[in-house]
Amino acid sequence: MDLQKRPDPTVPTPAPASAPAVAKPAELRASDADRDRITDILRDALAEGRLTPEEHSERVEGVLSTKTVGELDQFVRDLPAAHGARATPTYTIAPNRPTVGAIPLEPDDNVVAVFSAAVRKGRWRAGRRIHAYAVFGSVEIDLTEAIFEYQQVVIKAISVFGNVEIRVPENVSLRGSGAGVLGNFEVDTLDSGDPGAPVIYVDGLAVLGNVEAKPKRGKLIADILGRVTDRVSDRLDKSLRKHLDR
């Protein structure tokens, strides 16, 4: 007698469970680092004259609202940097300290907030040396629309139980050297793709307070935009002249 249980041929065999679908790389959710990588490529393309200011602004807005890696790639698909074809360095390295004698000892502008708030923003002229003091108050220095008359700018920021916030265009160079005493002193190092771009140096001290300097995404310095626009116009003029000469 065979005691081994045999399957009933009249009962259908259940299909094996299928493995969960694995998301394709292009379907993965984009991180902030992914968006920063794409905006860096767009910034370099603007400095090289591959994009107009309007195209750059439109693409940056699109990058900030995307959700997947595949959607990010479409904004740089027509740029060489996205395919590893860059022949020149991505950045021009700026010196860590300003040129000796280029910055005066006395400040061109003092921004002071004592139990209050002080703001410098909009279309204003940035001097070579700016001092910012926040004592139980807050100081905001926004250079994204400022007029730069000098290539090197030093901002000395002192925060005591206060907050100093500095925002710069994303196509300048940014350097920092300072300290925090039971506080936070943070400067995001940034290198511009334009060798003629301003270099902003932030130093100082945060005592039980905060000093922060970083680029503002999508904001570009106007004079660099002007030079890029001029280069694009020159190329269009040359193209039109060649067409008319035929």
mmCIF file of C-alpha atoms in Angstrom:
data_model
loop_
_atom_site.group_PDB
_atom_site.id
_atom_site.type_symbol
_atom_site.label_atom_id
_atom_site.label_comp_id
_atom_site.label_asym_id
_atom_site.label_seq_id
_atom_site.Cartn_x
_atom_site.Cartn_y
_atom_site.Cartn_z
ATOM 1 C CA MET A 1 0.000 0.000 0.000
ATOM 2 C CA ASP A 2 1.432 3.391 -1.080
ATOM 3 C CA LEU A 3 1.004 5.807 1.855
ATOM 4 C CA GLN A 4 2.661 8.753 0.063
ATOM 5 C CA LYS A 5 0.135 11.476 -0.645
ATOM 6 C CA ARG A 6 -0.113 12.263 -4.329
ATOM 7 C CA PRO A 7 -1.620 15.519 -5.697
ATOM 8 C CA ASP A 8 -5.127 15.236 -7.043
ATOM 9 C CA PRO A 9 -4.879 15.796 -10.813
ATOM 10 C CA THR A 10 -8.371 17.318 -10.811
ATOM 11 C CA VAL A 11 -7.313 20.159 -8.467
ATOM 12 C CA PRO A 12 -5.519 23.050 -10.297
ATOM 13 C CA THR A 13 -2.027 23.867 -9.043
ATOM 14 C CA PRO A 14 -1.817 27.436 -7.708
ATOM 15 C CA ALA A 15 0.497 29.752 -9.654
ATOM 16 C CA PRO A 16 3.691 30.767 -7.836
ATOM 17 C CA ALA A 17 3.560 34.190 -6.229
ATOM 18 C CA SER A 18 5.210 36.818 -8.411
ATOM 19 C CA ALA A 19 8.053 38.879 -7.005
ATOM 20 C CA PRO A 20 7.250 42.517 -6.189
ATOM 21 C CA ALA A 21 8.008 44.883 -9.043
ATOM 22 C CA VAL A 22 11.322 46.711 -8.664
ATOM 23 C CA ALA A 23 11.315 50.399 -9.548
ATOM 24 C CA LYS A 24 13.511 51.385 -12.468
ATOM 25 C CA PRO A 25 16.295 53.897 -11.758
ATOM 26 C CA ALA A 26 14.410 56.623 -13.629
ATOM 27 C CA GLU A 27 11.344 56.020 -11.412
ATOM 28 C CA LEU A 28 13.196 56.544 -8.124
ATOM 29 C CA ARG A 29 12.304 59.582 -6.049
ATOM 30 C CA ALA A 30 14.743 62.455 -6.556
ATOM 31 C CA SER A 31 16.707 63.726 -3.554
ATOM 32 C CA ASP A 32 17.870 67.275 -2.822
ATOM 33 C CA ALA A 33 21.386 66.188 -3.846
ATOM 34 C CA ASP A 34 20.017 65.025 -7.225
ATOM 35 C CA ARG A 35 18.343 68.413 -7.776
ATOM 36 C CA ASP A 36 21.505 70.276 -6.755
ATOM 37 C CA ARG A 37 23.524 68.248 -9.281
ATOM 38 C CA ILE A 38 21.161 69.229 -12.101
ATOM 39 C CA THR A 39 21.034 72.914 -11.100
ATOM 40 C CA ASP A 40 24.855 72.956 -11.068
ATOM 41 C CA ILE A 41 24.883 71.668 -14.658
ATOM 42 C CA LEU A 42 22.341 74.324 -15.676
ATOM 43 C CA ARG A 43 24.361 77.075 -13.990
ATOM 44 C CA ASP A 44 27.501 76.046 -15.872
ATOM 45 C CA ALA A 45 25.558 75.886 -19.149
ATOM 46 C CA LEU A 46 24.379 79.472 -18.567
ATOM 47 C CA ALA A 47 27.933 80.680 -17.889
ATOM 48 C CA GLU A 48 29.136 78.939 -21.078
ATOM 49 C CA GLY A 49 26.410 80.552 -23.192
ATOM 50 C CA ARG A 50 24.593 77.272 -23.925
ATOM 51 C CA LEU A 51 21.395 78.556 -22.265
ATOM 52 C CA THR A 52 19.793 81.987 -22.256
ATOM 53 C CA PRO A 53 18.862 83.507 -18.878
ATOM 54 C CA GLU A 54 15.183 82.829 -19.620
ATOM 55 C CA GLU A 55 15.856 79.170 -20.455
ATOM 56 C CA HIS A 56 17.983 78.768 -17.319
ATOM 57 C CA SER A 57 15.314 80.277 -15.064
ATOM 58 C CA GLU A 58 12.577 78.136 -16.609
ATOM 59 C CA ARG A 59 14.581 74.928 -16.234
ATOM 60 C CA VAL A 60 15.599 75.648 -12.633
ATOM 61 C CA GLU A 61 11.947 76.180 -11.703
ATOM 62 C CA GLY A 62 11.135 72.841 -13.314
ATOM 63 C CA VAL A 63 13.970 71.055 -11.474
ATOM 64 C CA LEU A 64 12.776 72.302 -8.081
ATOM 65 C CA SER A 65 9.287 70.882 -8.692
ATOM 66 C CA THR A 66 10.267 67.450 -10.069
ATOM 67 C CA LYS A 67 9.746 64.257 -8.105
ATOM 68 C CA THR A 68 11.685 61.500 -9.920
ATOM 69 C CA VAL A 69 15.225 61.063 -11.248
ATOM 70 C CA GLY A 70 13.904 60.454 -14.766
ATOM 71 C CA GLU A 71 12.110 63.802 -14.768
ATOM 72 C CA LEU A 72 15.325 65.559 -13.716
ATOM 73 C CA ASP A 73 17.312 64.123 -16.629
ATOM 74 C CA GLN A 74 15.061 65.775 -19.218
ATOM 75 C CA PHE A 75 16.283 69.241 -18.155
ATOM 76 C CA VAL A 76 19.917 68.494 -19.101
ATOM 77 C CA ARG A 77 19.470 65.926 -21.856
ATOM 78 C CA ASP A 78 20.670 68.382 -24.523
ATOM 79 C CA LEU A 79 23.732 69.566 -22.545
ATOM 80 C CA PRO A 80 27.212 68.005 -22.930
ATOM 81 C CA ALA A 81 27.873 67.984 -19.177
ATOM 82 C CA ALA A 82 25.048 65.480 -18.678
ATOM 83 C CA HIS A 83 26.900 62.997 -20.926
ATOM 84 C CA GLY A 84 30.386 63.417 -19.486
ATOM 85 C CA ALA A 85 31.608 65.484 -22.439
ATOM 86 C CA ARG A 86 32.917 68.471 -20.470
ATOM 87 C CA ALA A 87 36.389 69.385 -21.629
ATOM 88 C CA THR A 88 37.002 72.296 -19.261
ATOM 89 C CA PRO A 89 36.957 72.319 -15.454
ATOM 90 C CA THR A 90 33.521 72.802 -13.868
ATOM 91 C CA TYR A 91 34.721 75.518 -11.494
ATOM 92 C CA THR A 92 37.283 78.253 -11.274
ATOM 93 C CA ILE A 93 38.884 77.889 -7.870
ATOM 94 C CA ALA A 94 38.873 81.151 -5.923
ATOM 95 C CA PRO A 95 41.539 81.896 -3.287
ATOM 96 C CA ASN A 96 40.599 81.183 0.320
ATOM 97 C CA ARG A 97 41.563 84.678 1.452
ATOM 98 C CA PRO A 98 41.166 88.081 -0.264
ATOM 99 C CA THR A 99 44.100 89.702 -2.016
ATOM 100 C CA VAL A 100 46.344 91.640 0.363
ATOM 101 C CA GLY A 101 45.516 95.343 0.177
ATOM 102 C CA ALA A 102 42.309 94.812 -1.840
ATOM 103 C CA ILE A 103 39.974 95.243 1.158
ATOM 104 C CA PRO A 104 39.972 98.408 3.327
ATOM 105 C CA LEU A 105 40.178 98.137 7.116
ATOM 106 C CA GLU A 106 37.154 100.369 7.626
ATOM 107 C CA PRO A 107 33.725 99.065 6.540
ATOM 108 C CA ASP A 108 31.827 100.593 3.640
ATOM 109 C CA ASP A 109 28.555 99.617 5.303
ATOM 110 C CA ASN A 110 27.465 98.675 8.841
ATOM 111 C CA VAL A 111 24.323 96.595 9.342
ATOM 112 C CA VAL A 112 23.382 96.567 13.034
ATOM 113 C CA ALA A 113 20.461 94.944 14.850
ATOM 114 C CA VAL A 114 20.219 95.242 18.663
ATOM 115 C CA PHE A 115 16.942 93.817 19.960
ATOM 116 C CA SER A 116 15.647 94.498 16.458
ATOM 117 C CA ALA A 117 15.960 93.467 12.789
ATOM 118 C CA ALA A 118 18.024 94.944 9.952
ATOM 119 C CA VAL A 119 17.815 94.071 6.260
ATOM 120 C CA ARG A 120 19.872 94.819 3.174
ATOM 121 C CA LYS A 121 18.218 93.501 0.033
ATOM 122 C CA GLY A 122 17.074 94.481 -3.434
ATOM 123 C CA ARG A 123 19.118 96.563 -5.900
ATOM 124 C CA TRP A 124 21.835 97.967 -3.638
ATOM 125 C CA ARG A 125 25.559 98.570 -4.072
ATOM 126 C CA ALA A 126 27.774 96.134 -2.181
ATOM 127 C CA GLY A 127 30.990 97.671 -0.895
ATOM 128 C CA ARG A 128 34.307 95.922 -0.407
ATOM 129 C CA ARG A 129 33.774 95.469 3.354
ATOM 130 C CA ILE A 130 30.454 95.011 5.129
ATOM 131 C CA HIS A 131 30.095 94.585 8.888
ATOM 132 C CA ALA A 132 27.004 92.892 10.316
ATOM 133 C CA TYR A 133 26.195 92.849 14.048
ATOM 134 C CA ALA A 134 23.217 90.990 15.523
ATOM 135 C CA VAL A 135 22.819 91.305 19.309
ATOM 136 C CA PHE A 136 19.543 89.769 20.449
ATOM 137 C CA GLY A 137 18.340 90.596 16.948
ATOM 138 C CA SER A 138 18.473 89.470 13.319
ATOM 139 C CA VAL A 139 20.364 90.710 10.266
ATOM 140 C CA GLU A 140 19.540 89.697 6.697
ATOM 141 C CA ILE A 141 21.991 90.493 3.898
ATOM 142 C CA ASP A 142 20.645 89.497 0.487
ATOM 143 C CA LEU A 143 23.158 89.966 -2.345
ATOM 144 C CA THR A 144 21.135 88.183 -5.034
ATOM 145 C CA GLU A 145 20.150 91.484 -6.691
ATOM 146 C CA ALA A 146 23.053 93.622 -5.489
ATOM 147 C CA ILE A 147 25.348 95.646 -7.746
ATOM 148 C CA PHE A 148 28.939 94.489 -7.359
ATOM 149 C CA GLU A 149 31.452 97.251 -8.073
ATOM 150 C CA TYR A 150 34.345 95.143 -6.776
ATOM 151 C CA GLN A 151 35.321 91.534 -7.415
ATOM 152 C CA GLN A 152 36.217 90.831 -3.773
ATOM 153 C CA VAL A 153 33.776 91.491 -0.937
ATOM 154 C CA VAL A 154 34.336 90.755 2.752
ATOM 155 C CA ILE A 155 31.422 90.390 5.163
ATOM 156 C CA LYS A 156 32.330 90.332 8.862
ATOM 157 C CA ALA A 157 29.410 88.869 10.798
ATOM 158 C CA ILE A 158 29.135 88.942 14.589
ATOM 159 C CA SER A 159 26.141 87.288 16.246
ATOM 160 C CA VAL A 160 25.507 87.362 20.012
ATOM 161 C CA PHE A 161 22.214 85.704 20.918
ATOM 162 C CA GLY A 162 21.136 86.694 17.427
ATOM 163 C CA ASN A 163 21.006 85.598 13.797
ATOM 164 C CA VAL A 164 22.904 86.757 10.695
ATOM 165 C CA GLU A 165 21.642 85.329 7.404
ATOM 166 C CA ILE A 166 23.551 85.954 4.169
ATOM 167 C CA ARG A 167 22.273 84.960 0.730
ATOM 168 C CA VAL A 168 24.369 85.216 -2.436
ATOM 169 C CA PRO A 169 23.753 84.534 -6.148
ATOM 170 C CA GLU A 170 24.603 80.980 -7.150
ATOM 171 C CA ASN A 171 27.100 82.070 -9.830
ATOM 172 C CA VAL A 172 29.573 83.801 -7.480
ATOM 173 C CA SER A 173 32.334 82.255 -5.358
ATOM 174 C CA LEU A 174 31.760 81.997 -1.606
ATOM 175 C CA ARG A 175 34.338 81.398 1.133
ATOM 176 C CA GLY A 176 34.044 81.369 4.911
ATOM 177 C CA SER A 177 36.240 81.321 8.000
ATOM 178 C CA GLY A 178 34.759 81.836 11.431
ATOM 179 C CA ALA A 179 33.772 80.107 14.641
ATOM 180 C CA GLY A 180 30.776 79.339 16.787
ATOM 181 C CA VAL A 181 30.855 79.490 20.599
ATOM 182 C CA LEU A 182 27.817 77.553 21.739
ATOM 183 C CA GLY A 183 26.404 78.694 18.443
ATOM 184 C CA ASN A 184 26.437 77.929 14.710
ATOM 185 C CA PHE A 185 28.748 79.431 12.068
ATOM 186 C CA GLU A 186 27.994 77.881 8.662
ATOM 187 C CA VAL A 187 29.208 78.984 5.211
ATOM 188 C CA ASP A 188 28.539 76.880 2.102
ATOM 189 C CA THR A 189 31.691 76.907 -0.058
ATOM 190 C CA LEU A 190 30.860 77.823 -3.635
ATOM 191 C CA ASP A 191 32.992 78.182 -6.783
ATOM 192 C CA SER A 192 31.767 80.102 -9.804
ATOM 193 C CA GLY A 193 32.200 78.883 -13.359
ATOM 194 C CA ASP A 194 33.073 82.461 -14.392
ATOM 195 C CA PRO A 195 36.653 83.547 -13.583
ATOM 196 C CA GLY A 196 35.485 87.181 -13.433
ATOM 197 C CA ALA A 197 32.701 86.545 -10.922
ATOM 198 C CA PRO A 198 32.798 88.255 -7.505
ATOM 199 C CA VAL A 199 34.278 86.365 -4.567
ATOM 200 C CA ILE A 200 32.492 86.841 -1.237
ATOM 201 C CA TYR A 201 34.384 86.126 1.986
ATOM 202 C CA VAL A 202 32.401 85.677 5.204
ATOM 203 C CA ASP A 203 34.165 85.603 8.562
ATOM 204 C CA GLY A 204 33.254 86.406 12.123
ATOM 205 C CA LEU A 205 31.879 84.805 15.260
ATOM 206 C CA ALA A 206 28.613 83.351 16.552
ATOM 207 C CA VAL A 207 28.193 83.376 20.340
ATOM 208 C CA LEU A 208 25.031 81.581 21.371
ATOM 209 C CA GLY A 209 23.729 82.657 18.000
ATOM 210 C CA ASN A 210 23.771 81.795 14.314
ATOM 211 C CA VAL A 211 25.693 82.965 11.235
ATOM 212 C CA GLU A 212 24.709 81.346 7.951
ATOM 213 C CA ALA A 213 25.814 82.098 4.375
ATOM 214 C CA LYS A 214 24.690 80.135 1.338
ATOM 215 C CA PRO A 215 23.626 80.562 -2.303
ATOM 216 C CA LYS A 216 20.022 81.172 -3.253
ATOM 217 C CA ARG A 217 19.027 78.699 -5.943
ATOM 218 C CA GLY A 218 17.871 80.226 -9.203
ATOM 219 C CA LYS A 219 19.332 83.665 -8.396
ATOM 220 C CA LEU A 220 22.153 84.892 -10.619
ATOM 221 C CA ILE A 221 24.228 88.038 -10.482
ATOM 222 C CA ALA A 222 23.084 90.582 -13.073
ATOM 223 C CA ASP A 223 26.460 91.635 -14.499
ATOM 224 C CA ILE A 224 27.410 88.047 -15.318
ATOM 225 C CA LEU A 225 24.023 87.588 -16.946
ATOM 226 C CA GLY A 226 24.740 90.680 -19.022
ATOM 227 C CA ARG A 227 28.026 89.284 -20.265
ATOM 228 C CA VAL A 228 26.384 85.958 -21.111
ATOM 229 C CA THR A 229 23.572 87.741 -22.940
ATOM 230 C CA ASP A 230 26.120 89.799 -24.896
ATOM 231 C CA ARG A 231 27.957 86.636 -25.949
ATOM 232 C CA VAL A 232 24.708 85.066 -27.120
ATOM 233 C CA SER A 233 23.791 88.250 -29.028
ATOM 234 C CA ASP A 234 27.220 88.329 -30.668
ATOM 235 C CA ARG A 235 26.785 84.754 -31.831
ATOM 236 C CA LEU A 236 23.339 85.520 -33.248
ATOM 237 C CA ASP A 237 24.701 88.577 -35.051
ATOM 238 C CA LYS A 238 27.522 86.540 -36.590
ATOM 239 C CA SER A 239 25.038 83.876 -37.662
ATOM 240 C CA LEU A 240 22.775 86.474 -39.291
ATOM 241 C CA ARG A 241 25.728 88.115 -41.083
ATOM 242 C CA LYS A 242 26.827 84.762 -42.489
ATOM 243 C CA HIS A 243 23.277 84.108 -43.691
ATOM 244 C CA LEU A 244 23.019 87.524 -45.354
ATOM 245 C CA ASP A 245 26.418 87.175 -47.019
ATOM 246 C CA ARG A 246 25.367 84.039 -48.846
#
